[in-house]
């Protein structure tokens, strides 16, 4: 077996192992009485770690495998949908966006991505679960987007602090 074949197999295995880590956290998010959003966000760290260690392809493989298995295995499909559309994918997409090295464009793309996902959730959630919901909920869209964007910026900045630390740890591990 050639060295590149072995390396490819290692990265595929890495994607699978990291996907199982994501699934554990997604399962906890489904069963925990609170902290659902936090646990789903923590599940998104596994695709990010896979991307840092094995490249973007390993990160996308981890995200895709965990998302697909999540829809089949998780009792709460909302958690699986949130992971699929945002919290599992965004940490990997963030690396791609930040490779542009143009801060204004990066933030524009990040906020656009977040607001697109939030809009999809807003209309899907209201259309499926609250077709005749209370008026105050329909009137609170501006508040939801405002607070949501503030929380997203904090989340992104937190990931930006975590990525170099995790990357340094992975480099030390890889060197052994």
Coordinates of N, CA and C in Angstrom, one line a residue:
X1 N 0.9 -1.2 0.0 CA 0.0 0.0 0.0 C 0.9 1.2 0.0
X2 N 0.6 2.2 -0.9 CA 1.4 3.4 -1.0 C 1.1 4.3 0.2
X3 N 2.1 5.2 0.4 CA 2.0 6.1 1.6 C 0.8 7.0 1.4
X4 N 0.5 7.4 0.2 CA -0.7 8.3 0.1 C -2.0 7.6 0.3
X5 N -2.0 6.3 0.0 CA -3.2 5.5 0.3 C -3.4 5.3 1.8
X6 N -2.3 5.1 2.5 CA -2.4 5.0 3.9 C -2.9 6.3 4.6
X7 N -2.3 7.4 4.1 CA -2.7 8.7 4.6 C -4.2 8.9 4.3
X8 N -4.6 8.6 3.1 CA -6.0 8.8 2.8 C -6.9 7.9 3.7
X9 N -6.5 6.7 4.0 CA -7.3 5.8 4.9 C -7.3 6.4 6.3
X10 N -6.2 7.0 6.8 CA -6.1 7.6 8.1 C -7.1 8.7 8.2
X11 N -7.2 9.6 7.1 CA -8.1 10.7 7.2 C -9.5 10.3 7.1
X12 N -9.8 9.2 6.3 CA -11.2 8.7 6.3 C -11.6 8.1 7.7
X13 N -10.7 7.4 8.3 CA -10.9 6.9 9.6 C -11.1 8.0 10.6
X14 N -10.3 9.0 10.5 CA -10.4 10.2 11.4 C -11.8 10.8 11.2
X15 N -12.3 11.0 10.0 CA -13.6 11.5 9.8 C -14.7 10.7 10.5
X16 N -14.6 9.3 10.4 CA -15.5 8.4 11.0 C -15.5 8.5 12.6
X17 N -14.3 8.5 13.1 CA -14.1 8.6 14.6 C -14.7 9.9 15.1
X18 N -14.4 11.0 14.4 CA -14.9 12.3 14.8 C -16.4 12.4 14.6
X19 N -16.9 11.8 13.6 CA -18.4 11.7 13.4 C -19.0 11.0 14.6
X20 N -18.4 10.0 15.1 CA -19.0 9.3 16.3 C -19.0 10.2 17.5
X21 N -17.9 11.0 17.6 CA -17.9 11.9 18.7 C -19.0 12.9 18.6
X22 N -19.2 13.4 17.4 CA -20.4 14.3 17.2 C -21.7 13.7 17.6
X23 N -21.9 12.5 17.2 CA -23.1 11.8 17.4 C -23.3 11.6 18.9
X24 N -22.3 11.3 19.7 CA -22.4 11.2 21.2 C -23.0 12.5 21.7
X25 N -22.4 13.7 21.3 CA -22.9 14.9 21.8 C -24.3 15.3 21.3
X26 N -24.6 14.9 20.1 CA -25.9 15.1 19.6 C -27.0 14.3 20.3
X27 N -26.6 13.1 20.7 CA -27.5 12.2 21.5 C -27.7 12.8 22.8
X28 N -26.6 13.4 23.4 CA -26.8 14.0 24.7 C -27.7 15.3 24.6
X29 N -27.5 16.0 23.5 CA -28.4 17.1 23.3 C -29.9 16.7 23.2
X30 N -30.1 15.6 22.7 CA -31.5 15.1 22.6 C -32.1 14.6 23.9
X31 N -31.2 14.2 24.8 CA -31.7 13.6 26.0 C -31.5 14.5 27.2
X32 N -30.7 15.5 27.1 CA -30.5 16.4 28.3 C -31.7 17.3 28.5
X33 N -32.0 17.6 29.7 CA -33.2 18.4 29.9 C -32.9 19.9 29.6
X34 N -31.6 20.3 29.6 CA -31.2 21.6 29.3 C -29.9 21.6 28.6
X35 N -29.5 22.7 28.0 CA -28.2 22.8 27.3 C -28.2 22.2 25.9
X36 N -29.3 22.1 25.3 CA -29.5 21.4 24.0 C -28.6 22.2 23.0
X37 N -28.7 23.5 23.0 CA -28.0 24.3 22.0 C -26.5 24.2 22.2
X38 N -26.1 24.2 23.5 CA -24.6 24.2 23.8 C -24.0 22.8 23.4
X39 N -24.8 21.7 23.7 CA -24.3 20.4 23.3 C -24.2 20.2 21.8
X40 N -25.2 20.8 21.1 CA -25.2 20.7 19.7 C -24.0 21.5 19.1
X41 N -23.7 22.7 19.7 CA -22.5 23.4 19.3 C -21.2 22.7 19.6
X42 N -21.2 22.0 20.8 CA -20.0 21.2 21.1 C -19.8 20.0 20.1
X43 N -20.9 19.5 19.6 CA -20.8 18.4 18.6 C -20.2 19.0 17.3
X44 N -20.4 20.3 17.0 CA -19.7 20.9 15.9 C -18.2 21.1 16.0
X45 N -17.7 20.9 17.2 CA -16.2 21.0 17.3 C -15.5 19.8 16.7
X46 N -16.2 18.7 16.6 CA -15.6 17.5 16.0 C -15.3 17.6 14.5
X47 N -16.2 18.1 13.7 CA -15.8 18.4 12.3 C -14.7 19.4 12.2
X48 N -14.7 20.4 13.1 CA -13.7 21.4 13.1 C -12.3 20.8 13.4
X49 N -12.2 19.9 14.4 CA -11.0 19.2 14.7 C -10.6 18.3 13.6
X50 N -11.5 17.6 12.9 CA -11.2 16.8 11.8 C -10.6 17.6 10.6
X51 N -11.2 18.8 10.4 CA -10.6 19.7 9.4 C -9.3 20.2 9.7
X52 N -9.0 20.5 11.0 CA -7.7 21.0 11.4 C -6.7 19.9 11.2
X53 N -7.0 18.7 11.6 CA -6.0 17.6 11.6 C -5.9 17.0 10.2
X54 N -7.0 16.8 9.5 CA -6.9 16.0 8.2 C -7.3 16.8 7.0
X55 N -7.6 18.1 7.2 CA -7.9 18.9 6.0 C -9.5 19.1 5.9
X56 N -9.9 20.0 5.1 CA -11.3 20.3 4.9 C -12.1 19.1 4.5
X57 N -11.5 18.2 3.7 CA -12.3 17.1 3.2 C -12.7 16.2 4.4
X58 N -11.7 16.0 5.4 CA -12.0 15.2 6.6 C -13.1 15.9 7.4
X59 N -13.1 17.2 7.5 CA -14.1 18.0 8.2 C -15.5 17.8 7.6
X60 N -15.5 17.9 6.3 CA -16.8 17.8 5.6 C -17.3 16.3 5.7
X61 N -16.4 15.4 5.6 CA -16.8 14.0 5.8 C -17.4 13.7 7.2
X62 N -16.7 14.2 8.2 CA -17.2 14.1 9.5 C -18.6 14.7 9.7
X63 N -18.8 15.9 9.2 CA -20.1 16.6 9.2 C -21.1 15.9 8.5
X64 N -20.8 15.4 7.3 CA -21.8 14.7 6.5 C -22.3 13.4 7.1
X65 N -21.3 12.6 7.6 CA -21.6 11.3 8.3 C -22.4 11.5 9.5
X66 N -22.0 12.5 10.4 CA -22.8 12.7 11.6 C -24.2 13.3 11.3
X67 N -24.3 14.1 10.3 CA -25.6 14.6 9.9 C -26.5 13.5 9.4
X68 N -26.0 12.7 8.5 CA -26.8 11.6 8.0 C -27.2 10.6 9.1
X69 N -26.3 10.2 9.8 CA -26.6 9.3 10.9 C -27.5 9.9 12.0
X70 N -27.3 11.2 12.2 CA -28.2 11.9 13.2 C -29.6 11.8 12.8
X71 N -29.9 12.0 11.5 CA -31.3 11.9 11.0 C -31.9 10.6 11.2
X72 N -31.1 9.5 11.1 CA -31.6 8.2 11.3 C -31.7 7.7 12.7
X73 N -30.8 8.2 13.5 CA -30.6 7.7 14.9 C -31.2 8.5 16.0
X74 N -31.2 9.8 15.8 CA -31.5 10.7 16.9 C -33.1 10.8 17.1
X75 N -33.5 10.8 18.3 CA -35.0 11.0 18.5 C -35.5 12.4 18.3
X76 N -34.6 13.4 18.4 CA -35.1 14.8 18.1 C -34.5 15.2 16.8
X77 N -35.3 15.2 15.8 CA -34.8 15.6 14.4 C -34.4 17.1 14.4
X78 N -35.0 17.9 15.3 CA -34.6 19.3 15.3 C -33.1 19.5 15.6
X79 N -32.6 18.7 16.5 CA -31.2 18.7 16.9 C -30.4 18.3 15.6
X80 N -30.8 17.3 15.0 CA -30.1 16.9 13.7 C -30.1 17.9 12.7
X81 N -31.3 18.6 12.5 CA -31.4 19.7 11.5 C -30.5 20.9 11.9
X82 N -30.4 21.2 13.1 CA -29.6 22.3 13.5 C -28.1 22.0 13.3
X83 N -27.7 20.8 13.6 CA -26.4 20.3 13.3 C -26.1 20.4 11.8
X84 N -27.0 19.8 11.0 CA -26.8 19.7 9.6 C -26.7 21.1 9.0
X85 N -27.5 22.0 9.3 CA -27.6 23.3 8.6 C -26.6 24.4 9.2
X86 N -26.3 24.3 10.5 CA -25.4 25.3 11.0 C -24.3 24.9 11.9
X87 N -24.6 24.3 13.1 CA -23.6 24.1 14.1 C -22.6 23.0 13.8
X88 N -22.9 22.1 12.9 CA -22.0 21.1 12.5 C -21.2 21.6 11.3
X89 N -21.8 22.4 10.4 CA -21.1 22.8 9.2 C -20.4 24.1 9.4
X90 N -20.8 25.0 10.2 CA -20.2 26.3 10.3 C -18.7 26.3 10.7
X91 N -18.3 25.5 11.7 CA -16.9 25.5 12.0 C -16.0 25.2 10.9
X92 N -16.4 24.3 10.0 CA -15.6 24.0 8.8 C -15.7 25.1 7.8
X93 N -16.9 25.6 7.5 CA -17.1 26.7 6.6 C -16.3 27.9 7.0
X94 N -16.3 28.1 8.3 CA -15.6 29.3 8.8 C -14.1 29.3 8.4
X95 N -13.5 28.2 8.4 CA -12.1 28.1 7.9 C -12.0 28.5 6.4
X96 N -12.9 28.0 5.7 CA -12.9 28.4 4.2 C -13.1 29.9 4.0
X97 N -14.1 30.4 4.7 CA -14.3 31.9 4.6 C -13.1 32.7 5.1
X98 N -12.5 32.3 6.2 CA -11.4 33.1 6.7 C -10.1 32.9 5.8
X99 N -10.1 31.9 4.9 CA -8.9 31.8 4.0 C -8.9 32.9 3.0
X100 N -10.0 33.7 2.9 CA -10.1 34.8 2.0 C -9.2 36.0 2.4
X101 N -8.9 36.1 3.7 CA -8.0 37.1 4.3 C -8.5 38.5 4.0
X102 N -9.8 38.7 3.9 CA -10.3 40.1 3.7 C -11.4 40.2 4.8
X103 N -11.1 40.9 5.8 CA -12.0 40.9 7.0 C -13.4 41.4 6.7
X104 N -13.6 42.4 6.0 CA -15.0 42.9 5.7 C -15.8 41.9 4.9
X105 N -15.1 41.2 3.9 CA -15.8 40.2 3.1 C -16.1 39.0 3.9
X106 N -15.2 38.6 4.8 CA -15.4 37.5 5.7 C -16.6 37.7 6.6
X107 N -16.7 38.8 7.2 CA -17.8 39.1 8.1 C -19.1 39.2 7.4
X108 N -19.0 39.7 6.2 CA -20.2 39.8 5.4 C -20.7 38.4 5.0
X109 N -19.8 37.5 4.6 CA -20.2 36.1 4.3 C -20.7 35.4 5.5
X110 N -20.0 35.5 6.6 CA -20.4 34.8 7.9 C -21.8 35.3 8.3
X111 N -22.0 36.6 8.3 CA -23.3 37.1 8.8 C -24.4 36.7 7.8
X112 N -24.1 36.7 6.5 CA -25.1 36.3 5.5 C -25.4 34.8 5.7
X113 N -24.4 34.0 5.9 CA -24.7 32.6 6.1 C -25.6 32.3 7.3
X114 N -25.2 33.0 8.4 CA -26.0 32.9 9.7 C -27.5 33.3 9.5
X115 N -27.6 34.5 8.8 CA -29.0 35.0 8.6 C -29.8 34.2 7.7
X116 N -29.2 33.6 6.7 CA -29.9 32.7 5.8 C -30.4 31.5 6.6
X117 N -29.5 30.9 7.4 CA -29.9 29.7 8.2 C -31.0 30.1 9.2
X118 N -30.9 31.3 9.8 CA -31.9 31.7 10.8 C -33.2 32.0 10.1
X119 N -33.2 32.5 8.9 CA -34.4 32.7 8.1 C -35.1 31.4 7.7
X120 N -34.3 30.5 7.3 CA -34.9 29.1 7.0 C -35.5 28.5 8.2
X121 N -34.8 28.6 9.4 CA -35.4 28.1 10.6 C -36.7 28.9 11.0
X122 N -36.6 30.2 10.9 CA -37.7 31.0 11.3 C -39.0 30.6 10.5
X123 N -38.9 30.5 9.2 CA -40.1 30.2 8.4 C -40.5 28.7 8.4
X124 N -39.5 27.8 8.5 CA -39.8 26.4 8.6 C -40.5 26.1 9.9
X125 N -39.9 26.7 11.0 CA -40.4 26.4 12.4 C -41.8 27.0 12.5
X126 N -42.0 28.2 12.1 CA -43.3 28.8 12.2 C -44.3 28.1 11.3
X127 N -43.9 27.8 10.1 CA -44.8 27.2 9.1 C -45.2 25.8 9.5
X128 N -44.3 25.0 10.1 CA -44.6 23.6 10.5 C -45.2 23.5 11.9
X129 N -44.7 24.3 12.8 CA -45.1 24.1 14.2 C -46.1 25.2 14.8
X130 N -46.0 26.3 14.2 CA -46.8 27.4 14.7 C -47.6 28.2 13.6
X131 N -48.3 27.5 12.8 CA -49.0 28.2 11.7 C -49.9 29.3 12.2
X132 N -50.5 29.1 13.3 CA -51.4 30.1 13.9 C -50.9 30.5 15.3
X133 N -49.6 30.7 15.3 CA -48.9 31.1 16.6 C -49.3 32.4 17.1
X134 N -48.9 32.7 18.4 CA -49.3 34.0 19.0 C -48.7 35.2 18.2
X135 N -49.4 36.3 18.2 CA -49.0 37.5 17.5 C -47.6 38.0 18.0
X136 N -47.4 37.9 19.3 CA -46.1 38.5 19.8 C -44.9 37.8 19.2
X137 N -45.1 36.5 18.9 CA -44.0 35.7 18.3 C -43.7 36.2 16.9
X138 N -44.8 36.5 16.2 CA -44.6 37.0 14.8 C -44.0 38.4 14.8
X139 N -44.3 39.1 15.8 CA -43.8 40.5 15.9 C -42.4 40.6 16.4
X140 N -41.8 39.5 16.9 CA -40.5 39.5 17.5 C -39.4 39.1 16.6
X141 N -39.6 39.1 15.3 CA -38.6 38.7 14.3 C -37.4 39.6 14.4
X142 N -37.6 40.9 14.5 CA -36.5 41.9 14.6 C -35.7 41.6 15.8
X143 N -36.3 41.3 16.9 CA -35.6 41.0 18.2 C -34.8 39.7 18.0
X144 N -35.4 38.7 17.4 CA -34.8 37.5 17.2 C -33.5 37.6 16.3
X145 N -33.6 38.4 15.3 CA -32.5 38.6 14.4 C -31.4 39.4 15.1
X146 N -31.8 40.4 15.8 CA -30.8 41.2 16.5 C -30.0 40.5 17.6
X147 N -30.7 39.8 18.4 CA -30.1 39.0 19.5 C -29.3 37.8 18.9
X148 N -29.9 37.2 17.9 CA -29.3 36.1 17.2 C -28.0 36.5 16.6
X149 N -27.9 37.6 15.9 CA -26.6 38.1 15.4 C -25.6 38.4 16.4
X150 N -26.0 39.0 17.5 CA -25.1 39.2 18.6 C -24.5 37.9 19.2
X151 N -25.4 36.9 19.4 CA -24.9 35.7 19.9 C -24.0 35.0 18.9
X152 N -24.3 35.1 17.6 CA -23.5 34.5 16.5 C -22.1 35.1 16.5
X153 N -22.0 36.4 16.6 CA -20.7 37.1 16.6 C -19.9 36.6 17.8
X154 N -20.5 36.5 19.0 CA -19.8 35.9 20.2 C -19.4 34.5 19.9
X155 N -20.2 33.7 19.3 CA -19.9 32.3 19.0 C -18.7 32.3 18.0
X156 N -18.7 33.1 17.0 CA -17.6 33.1 16.0 C -16.3 33.6 16.7
X157 N -16.4 34.6 17.5 CA -15.2 35.1 18.2 C -14.6 34.0 19.1
X158 N -15.5 33.3 19.8 CA -15.1 32.1 20.7 C -14.4 31.0 19.9
X159 N -15.0 30.7 18.7 CA -14.3 29.7 17.8 C -13.0 30.2 17.4
X160 N -12.9 31.5 17.1 CA -11.6 32.1 16.7 C -10.5 32.0 17.8
X161 N -10.9 32.0 19.0 CA -10.0 31.8 20.1 C -9.6 30.4 20.3
X162 N -10.6 29.5 20.0 CA -10.4 28.1 20.3 C -9.6 27.4 19.2
X163 N -9.7 27.8 17.9 CA -9.1 27.2 16.8 C -7.5 27.2 16.9
X164 N -6.9 28.3 17.2 CA -5.4 28.2 17.3 C -4.9 27.3 18.5
X165 N -5.7 27.3 19.6 CA -5.3 26.4 20.7 C -5.5 24.9 20.3
X166 N -6.6 24.6 19.7 CA -6.8 23.2 19.2 C -5.8 22.8 18.2
X167 N -5.5 23.7 17.3 CA -4.5 23.5 16.2 C -3.2 23.2 16.8
X168 N -2.7 24.0 17.8 CA -1.4 23.8 18.4 C -1.4 22.4 19.1
X169 N -2.5 22.1 19.8 CA -2.6 20.8 20.5 C -2.5 19.6 19.5
X170 N -3.2 19.8 18.3 CA -3.2 18.7 17.3 C -1.8 18.6 16.7
X171 N -1.1 19.7 16.5 CA 0.3 19.7 15.9 C 1.2 18.9 16.9
X172 N 1.1 19.1 18.2 CA 1.9 18.4 19.2 C 1.6 16.9 19.1
X173 N 0.3 16.6 19.0 CA -0.1 15.2 18.9 C 0.4 14.5 17.7
X174 N 0.3 15.2 16.6 CA 0.8 14.7 15.3 C 2.3 14.4 15.3
X175 N 3.0 15.2 16.0 CA 4.5 15.1 16.0 C 4.9 13.9 16.8
X176 N 4.1 13.3 17.6 CA 4.5 12.1 18.4 C 4.7 10.9 17.6

